[in-house]
């Protein structure tokens, strides 16, 4: 079964053709980093308008790279939410129109469910002998809008163990990136800056930054560490940051985030008797997080290749396949949401 998938929840407009939930025949991502970079963050109104520009070229490239014509497509899938309203509308309306015109089913996919299903795509399975993940598994979701620990019992069956009480992990990376004067988006920039840190100085700075363990729960809190970085920048350094200060603070901040995320995930996997741990979302591209999780988890760990961690449409096409097989029950869409449930219904034809 070949699914053409669209993803437009934030500042990327992406298309993909995915076969049987695994094989990615094409994956095209139109990024808007340059557009939003000059404002230091995503401007929702601009994102939606830019998606309208990207729509046709991305769609054409998606079919071309897959070597497919519409006759070879069995269904259309689209990110239903959560995300920016104006951005989601572009992808959802395009998917509905395409499905209606071609007489195909239109499959709505929850954005976070899509992120998780990146772990079932061929490129992610390669490192595991082609074998799909085994249930039950613990999922760590770390994106710009979400940070959650979930217990996944089977396809489409999720139980939330915990979530952030304030900022998402990616949001904390982005905000700290701004505080340190790094370019947008903050996550990759903080990781690069941390690599420049001199170990001794960075370790000293690291001790000074807090970790909110929230012992006895699977919840997270990242607003305190963000404030701690702000205080260091303002009070200790007087706002004047040398390149070495930026590197040391980036390192210390990343250490703190990674320490909490990896330990709490490893603990949850043990407590739940999970057979594996899977990680999803943009922050899963972070090398330090990947290394710490691999070190600490006592069960096998799966993290998709970096290009499948950040927003893309292949993951949406992957998740939609299981939905089409009826393996994913119509779930409680609010499960993943910290910022509003399913905003729009992609509906049928
Ligand atoms: O999943 P994603 O592409 O979009 C959302 O659904 O939010 O995640 C984007 C987030 C941003 O906050 C970005 O800074 C973060 O993922 N991110 C990273 C890295 N790459 C992307 N954070 C830390 N290290 C990275 N290498
Ligand atoms: Zn995402």
Short mmCIF file of C-alpha atoms and ligand atoms in Angstrom, two decimals:
data_model
loop_
_atom_site.label_atom_id
_atom_site.label_comp_id
_atom_site.label_asym_id
_atom_site.label_seq_id
_atom_site.Cartn_x
_atom_site.Cartn_y
_atom_site.Cartn_z
CA UNK A 1 0.00 0.00 0.00
CA UNK A 2 1.43 3.37 -1.06
CA UNK A 3 0.50 6.43 0.98
CA UNK A 4 1.20 10.01 -0.02
CA UNK A 5 1.64 11.98 3.22
CA UNK A 6 1.73 15.71 3.96
CA UNK A 7 3.04 17.40 7.12
CA UNK A 8 2.58 21.13 7.70
CA UNK A 9 2.09 21.57 11.46
CA UNK A 10 4.80 24.16 12.05
CA UNK A 11 7.46 25.78 9.86
CA UNK A 12 8.20 22.88 7.53
CA UNK A 13 6.09 21.83 4.58
CA UNK A 14 6.85 18.21 3.83
CA UNK A 15 5.65 15.48 1.50
CA UNK A 16 6.50 11.78 1.28
CA UNK A 17 5.45 8.56 -0.39
CA UNK A 18 5.71 5.57 1.94
CA UNK A 19 5.09 1.94 1.02
CA UNK A 20 3.64 -0.47 3.58
CA UNK A 21 4.54 1.77 6.52
CA UNK A 22 8.28 1.10 6.07
CA UNK A 23 9.75 1.89 2.69
CA UNK A 24 10.26 5.60 2.05
CA UNK A 25 10.03 6.11 -1.72
CA UNK A 26 10.46 9.89 -1.36
CA UNK A 27 10.70 12.45 1.40
CA UNK A 28 10.82 16.16 0.65
CA UNK A 29 11.07 18.90 3.30
CA UNK A 30 10.77 22.63 2.53
CA UNK A 31 12.37 24.32 5.53
CA UNK A 32 11.66 27.92 6.55
CA UNK A 33 14.67 28.35 8.84
CA UNK A 34 15.96 31.38 6.92
CA UNK A 35 12.55 33.08 6.94
CA UNK A 36 12.01 32.76 10.72
CA UNK A 37 15.67 33.01 11.70
CA UNK A 38 15.67 36.78 11.46
CA UNK A 39 12.85 36.96 14.05
CA UNK A 40 14.49 34.44 16.41
CA UNK A 41 11.46 32.14 16.33
CA UNK A 42 8.57 30.88 14.20
CA UNK A 43 6.11 33.60 13.11
CA UNK A 44 2.84 31.65 12.64
CA UNK A 45 1.27 33.97 10.07
CA UNK A 46 4.37 33.82 7.85
CA UNK A 47 4.65 30.04 8.22
CA UNK A 48 1.14 29.40 6.87
CA UNK A 49 1.60 31.78 3.97
CA UNK A 50 4.95 30.23 3.04
CA UNK A 51 3.34 26.77 3.10
CA UNK A 52 0.98 27.94 0.36
CA UNK A 53 4.03 28.71 -1.77
CA UNK A 54 5.69 25.38 -1.04
CA UNK A 55 2.63 23.22 -1.58
CA UNK A 56 2.75 22.60 -5.34
CA UNK A 57 6.55 22.31 -5.77
CA UNK A 58 6.82 19.95 -2.76
CA UNK A 59 3.96 17.82 -4.04
CA UNK A 60 5.52 17.60 -7.50
CA UNK A 61 8.95 16.70 -6.11
CA UNK A 62 7.40 14.11 -3.78
CA UNK A 63 5.74 12.22 -6.64
CA UNK A 64 8.71 12.65 -8.99
CA UNK A 65 11.31 11.38 -6.51
CA UNK A 66 9.09 8.41 -5.70
CA UNK A 67 8.81 7.65 -9.43
CA UNK A 68 5.05 7.57 -8.98
CA UNK A 69 1.97 8.97 -10.68
CA UNK A 70 -1.33 9.40 -8.90
CA UNK A 71 -2.46 6.01 -10.22
CA UNK A 72 0.12 4.38 -7.94
CA UNK A 73 -1.12 6.08 -4.74
CA UNK A 74 -3.64 4.23 -2.55
CA UNK A 75 -4.35 6.83 0.15
CA UNK A 76 -3.52 10.36 1.29
CA UNK A 77 -2.40 11.05 4.87
CA UNK A 78 -1.99 14.35 6.67
CA UNK A 79 -0.98 15.71 10.05
CA UNK A 80 -4.21 16.53 11.83
CA UNK A 81 -2.68 18.38 14.79
CA UNK A 82 -1.52 19.63 17.15
CA UNK A 83 0.30 22.54 15.59
CA UNK A 84 -0.14 26.09 14.34
CA UNK A 85 -3.68 26.65 13.03
CA UNK A 86 -2.76 28.48 9.84
CA UNK A 87 0.01 25.98 9.06
CA UNK A 88 -2.14 22.89 9.64
CA UNK A 89 -4.94 24.29 7.47
CA UNK A 90 -2.74 24.37 4.37
CA UNK A 91 -1.75 20.70 4.59
CA UNK A 92 -5.18 19.48 5.70
CA UNK A 93 -7.07 21.31 2.97
CA UNK A 94 -4.59 20.18 0.33
CA UNK A 95 -4.87 16.56 1.49
CA UNK A 96 -8.66 16.69 1.55
CA UNK A 97 -8.82 18.22 -1.93
CA UNK A 98 -6.36 15.69 -3.36
CA UNK A 99 -8.14 12.73 -1.78
CA UNK A 100 -11.52 13.98 -2.94
CA UNK A 101 -10.31 14.62 -6.49
CA UNK A 102 -8.65 11.20 -6.76
CA UNK A 103 -11.35 9.30 -4.85
CA UNK A 104 -8.84 8.14 -2.23
CA UNK A 105 -9.19 7.77 1.54
CA UNK A 106 -7.79 10.67 3.60
CA UNK A 107 -6.11 9.49 6.81
CA UNK A 108 -5.61 12.01 9.64
CA UNK A 109 -2.49 11.40 11.77
CA UNK A 110 -1.61 12.89 15.14
CA UNK A 111 1.73 14.69 14.84
CA UNK A 112 3.31 12.96 17.83
CA UNK A 113 2.05 9.57 16.75
CA UNK A 114 3.82 10.31 13.47
CA UNK A 115 7.08 11.10 15.28
CA UNK A 116 6.87 7.76 17.11
CA UNK A 117 6.28 5.83 13.90
CA UNK A 118 9.58 7.10 12.46
CA UNK A 119 10.93 4.15 14.46
CA UNK A 120 9.09 1.73 12.14
CA UNK A 121 10.59 3.16 8.91
CA UNK A 122 13.21 1.09 7.08
CA UNK A 123 16.07 3.52 7.76
CA UNK A 124 15.40 3.20 11.51
CA UNK A 125 14.94 -0.60 11.36
CA UNK A 126 18.30 -1.11 9.63
CA UNK A 127 20.24 -0.76 12.88
CA UNK A 128 18.06 -3.54 14.37
CA UNK A 129 18.34 -6.24 11.75
CA UNK A 130 15.11 -5.06 10.09
CA UNK A 131 13.07 -6.10 13.15
CA UNK A 132 10.25 -3.81 14.30
CA UNK A 133 10.09 -2.67 17.95
CA UNK A 134 8.63 -5.14 20.49
CA UNK A 135 5.77 -4.18 22.80
CA UNK A 136 5.36 -3.09 25.50
CA UNK A 137 7.75 -0.22 25.05
CA UNK A 138 8.45 3.08 26.71
CA UNK A 139 8.49 6.12 24.40
CA UNK A 140 10.33 9.32 25.15
CA UNK A 141 8.82 12.14 23.08
CA UNK A 142 11.02 15.23 22.94
CA UNK A 143 10.00 17.89 20.41
CA UNK A 144 9.60 21.64 20.30
CA UNK A 145 6.08 21.44 21.74
CA UNK A 146 6.00 18.15 23.67
CA UNK A 147 7.97 16.24 26.27
CA UNK A 148 6.28 13.06 27.41
CA UNK A 149 6.93 9.54 28.60
CA UNK A 150 4.42 7.07 27.18
CA UNK A 151 3.88 3.36 27.62
CA UNK A 152 2.96 1.81 24.26
CA UNK A 153 1.11 -1.50 24.61
CA UNK A 154 0.55 -2.09 20.88
CA UNK A 155 -0.09 -0.19 17.66
CA UNK A 156 -2.06 2.92 18.53
CA UNK A 157 -2.34 1.97 22.22
CA UNK A 158 -0.69 4.57 24.39
CA UNK A 159 -0.75 5.28 28.09
CA UNK A 160 0.78 8.51 29.29
CA UNK A 161 3.19 8.03 32.18
CA UNK A 162 4.25 11.64 32.53
CA UNK A 163 4.85 14.92 30.75
CA UNK A 164 6.46 18.30 31.19
CA UNK A 165 4.73 20.55 33.65
CA UNK A 166 6.00 23.66 31.87
CA UNK A 167 8.38 23.98 28.89
CA UNK A 168 8.96 21.23 26.33
CA UNK A 169 12.58 20.09 25.99
CA UNK A 170 12.96 21.63 22.51
CA UNK A 171 11.41 24.87 23.70
CA UNK A 172 14.00 25.02 26.52
CA UNK A 173 16.82 24.43 24.01
CA UNK A 174 15.43 27.15 21.74
CA UNK A 175 15.00 29.68 24.54
CA UNK A 176 18.45 29.02 25.99
CA UNK A 177 19.88 29.33 22.47
CA UNK A 178 18.36 32.82 22.31
CA UNK A 179 19.71 33.75 25.75
CA UNK A 180 23.17 32.75 24.60
CA UNK A 181 22.85 34.76 21.39
CA UNK A 182 22.90 31.64 19.19
CA UNK A 183 21.07 31.39 15.85
CA UNK A 184 17.58 29.89 15.42
CA UNK A 185 16.70 27.09 15.94
CA UNK A 186 18.42 26.87 19.31
CA UNK A 187 18.61 23.07 19.65
CA UNK A 188 21.23 22.28 17.01
CA UNK A 189 23.05 25.58 17.77
CA UNK A 190 23.33 24.74 21.48
CA UNK A 191 24.62 21.27 20.61
CA UNK A 192 27.28 22.76 18.29
CA UNK A 193 28.31 25.37 20.90
CA UNK A 194 28.56 22.68 23.60
CA UNK A 195 31.03 20.80 21.42
CA UNK A 196 33.39 23.78 21.66
CA UNK A 197 33.42 23.72 25.47
CA UNK A 198 36.61 23.06 27.37
CA UNK A 199 35.75 20.12 29.61
CA UNK A 200 37.03 21.59 32.92
CA UNK A 201 35.29 24.95 32.62
CA UNK A 202 32.14 23.30 31.35
CA UNK A 203 32.07 20.82 34.21
CA UNK A 204 32.36 23.66 36.73
CA UNK A 205 29.48 25.49 35.07
CA UNK A 206 27.53 22.24 34.93
CA UNK A 207 27.58 21.82 38.68
CA UNK A 208 25.95 25.19 39.10
CA UNK A 209 22.94 24.35 36.92
CA UNK A 210 19.98 22.62 38.56
CA UNK A 211 18.18 19.42 37.63
CA UNK A 212 14.47 19.12 38.43
CA UNK A 213 14.10 15.40 39.20
CA UNK A 214 10.45 15.49 40.37
CA UNK A 215 11.19 12.25 42.18
CA UNK A 216 8.45 9.65 42.31
CA UNK A 217 6.81 10.83 39.09
CA UNK A 218 7.49 10.52 35.36
CA UNK A 219 6.91 14.25 34.89
CA UNK A 220 9.49 16.81 33.86
CA UNK A 221 10.08 20.51 34.48
CA UNK A 222 12.50 22.62 32.46
CA UNK A 223 11.57 26.19 33.27
CA UNK A 224 13.94 26.29 36.27
CA UNK A 225 17.02 25.41 34.28
CA UNK A 226 16.13 28.05 31.72
CA UNK A 227 15.88 30.65 34.49
CA UNK A 228 19.19 29.42 35.95
CA UNK A 229 20.88 30.07 32.60
CA UNK A 230 19.26 33.52 32.45
CA UNK A 231 20.56 34.34 35.93
CA UNK A 232 24.07 33.20 35.06
CA UNK A 233 24.08 35.34 31.93
CA UNK A 234 22.69 38.43 33.71
CA UNK A 235 24.13 38.30 37.22
CA UNK A 236 27.40 36.37 36.99
CA UNK A 237 28.51 37.41 33.55
CA UNK A 238 26.87 40.85 33.38
CA UNK A 239 25.43 40.07 29.97
CA UNK A 240 28.90 40.02 28.41
CA UNK A 241 29.43 36.54 27.09
CA UNK A 242 32.74 35.45 25.60
CA UNK A 243 32.70 32.57 23.13
CA UNK A 244 34.11 30.39 25.94
CA UNK A 245 31.24 31.42 28.30
CA UNK A 246 28.66 30.55 25.63
CA UNK A 247 30.28 27.17 25.05
CA UNK A 248 30.51 26.37 28.78
CA UNK A 249 26.90 27.39 29.45
CA UNK A 250 25.62 25.52 26.40
CA UNK A 251 27.49 22.43 27.59
CA UNK A 252 26.22 22.76 31.15
CA UNK A 253 22.64 23.30 30.03
CA UNK A 254 22.73 20.34 27.64
CA UNK A 255 24.26 18.14 30.36
CA UNK A 256 21.47 19.02 32.74
CA UNK A 257 18.71 18.35 30.15
CA UNK A 258 20.29 15.11 29.00
CA UNK A 259 20.90 13.88 32.55
CA UNK A 260 17.25 14.28 33.56
CA UNK A 261 15.76 12.99 30.29
CA UNK A 262 17.98 9.91 30.09
CA UNK A 263 17.77 8.86 33.75
CA UNK A 264 14.01 9.29 33.99
CA UNK A 265 13.48 7.37 30.75
CA UNK A 266 15.74 4.52 31.87
CA UNK A 267 13.97 4.39 35.25
CA UNK A 268 10.51 4.36 33.63
CA UNK A 269 11.51 1.51 31.28
CA UNK A 270 12.69 -0.55 34.24
CA UNK A 271 9.63 0.21 36.37
CA UNK A 272 7.22 -0.65 33.52
CA UNK A 273 8.98 -3.83 32.46
CA UNK A 274 9.33 -2.43 28.93
CA UNK A 275 11.02 -4.61 26.31
CA UNK A 276 12.47 -1.60 24.48
CA UNK A 277 12.75 2.18 24.60
CA UNK A 278 11.99 4.31 21.55
CA UNK A 279 12.73 8.02 21.23
CA UNK A 280 11.01 10.52 18.94
CA UNK A 281 10.90 14.24 18.11
CA UNK A 282 13.41 16.88 17.08
CA UNK A 283 15.50 16.80 20.29
CA UNK A 284 16.14 13.09 19.64
CA UNK A 285 18.61 14.33 17.00
CA UNK A 286 20.85 15.49 19.87
CA UNK A 287 24.01 13.36 20.02
CA UNK A 288 24.59 13.82 23.76
CA UNK A 289 21.03 12.65 24.50
CA UNK A 290 21.42 9.62 22.23
CA UNK A 291 24.69 8.62 23.92
CA UNK A 292 23.34 9.06 27.47
CA UNK A 293 20.19 7.05 26.70
CA UNK A 294 22.25 4.25 25.13
CA UNK A 295 24.46 4.17 28.21
CA UNK A 296 21.68 4.20 30.79
CA UNK A 297 18.84 2.15 29.34
CA UNK A 298 19.01 -1.49 30.38
CA UNK A 299 16.74 -2.57 27.49
CA UNK A 300 17.40 -2.07 23.74
CA UNK A 301 17.14 1.55 22.60
CA UNK A 302 15.87 2.85 19.26
CA UNK A 303 16.36 6.38 18.00
CA UNK A 304 15.58 7.15 14.34
CA UNK A 305 18.30 8.66 12.10
CA UNK A 306 18.52 12.43 12.75
CA UNK A 307 16.70 13.40 9.53
CA UNK A 308 13.68 11.35 10.66
CA UNK A 309 13.67 12.91 14.15
CA UNK A 310 12.81 16.44 13.03
CA UNK A 311 9.54 17.16 11.22
CA UNK A 312 9.04 15.20 8.00
CA UNK A 313 6.15 13.57 6.15
CA UNK A 314 7.61 10.04 5.94
CA UNK A 315 6.76 9.50 9.61
CA UNK A 316 3.15 10.57 8.90
CA UNK A 317 2.92 8.11 6.00
CA UNK A 318 4.32 5.39 8.28
CA UNK A 319 1.79 5.96 11.06
CA UNK A 320 -1.07 6.23 8.55
CA UNK A 321 -0.32 2.74 7.22
CA UNK A 322 -1.08 1.13 10.59
CA UNK A 323 -4.23 3.22 10.81
CA UNK A 324 -5.29 1.99 7.38
CA UNK A 325 -4.68 -1.60 8.50
CA UNK A 326 -7.08 -0.98 11.35
CA UNK A 327 -4.32 -1.72 13.83
CA UNK A 328 -4.55 1.73 15.31
CA UNK A 329 -7.82 2.29 17.03
CA UNK A 330 -9.30 5.76 16.88
CA UNK A 331 -7.54 6.95 19.97
CA UNK A 332 -7.98 9.64 22.51
CA UNK A 333 -6.37 12.48 20.59
CA UNK A 334 -5.93 14.50 23.69
CA UNK A 335 -3.47 11.90 24.95
CA UNK A 336 -0.39 13.60 23.56
CA UNK A 337 -1.58 17.14 23.67
CA UNK A 338 -0.29 19.78 25.99
CA UNK A 339 -1.52 22.59 23.78
CA UNK A 340 -4.97 21.68 22.56
CA UNK A 341 -6.29 18.42 21.15
CA UNK A 342 -7.09 17.63 17.55
CA UNK A 343 -7.75 21.08 16.22
CA UNK A 344 -9.17 20.17 12.86
CA UNK A 345 -10.73 17.03 11.55
CA UNK A 346 -9.32 15.92 8.23
CA UNK A 347 -12.52 13.96 7.74
CA UNK A 348 -13.14 11.43 5.00
CA UNK A 349 -13.34 12.15 1.32
O1 LIG B 1 9.92 17.57 16.23
P1 LIG B 1 10.37 18.91 15.77
O2 LIG B 1 11.10 19.01 14.46
O3 LIG B 1 9.16 19.90 15.70
C1 LIG B 1 8.13 19.86 16.65
O4 LIG B 1 7.24 19.00 16.52
O5 LIG B 1 8.23 20.66 17.61
O6 LIG B 1 11.26 19.49 16.95
C2 LIG B 1 11.85 20.74 16.86
C3 LIG B 1 12.66 20.96 18.11
C4 LIG B 1 13.20 22.37 18.20
O7 LIG B 1 12.95 22.87 19.49
C5 LIG B 1 14.69 22.18 17.94
O8 LIG B 1 15.50 23.16 18.57
C6 LIG B 1 14.91 20.81 18.53
O9 LIG B 1 13.79 20.08 18.14
N1 LIG B 1 16.15 20.18 18.02
C7 LIG B 1 17.22 19.88 18.79
C8 LIG B 1 18.21 19.36 17.92
N2 LIG B 1 17.69 19.35 16.66
C9 LIG B 1 16.43 19.85 16.74
N3 LIG B 1 17.42 20.02 20.11
C10 LIG B 1 18.62 19.63 20.61
N4 LIG B 1 19.63 19.14 19.83
C11 LIG B 1 19.46 18.99 18.50
N5 LIG B 1 20.45 18.51 17.75
ZN1 LIG B 2 7.42 17.58 15.33
#
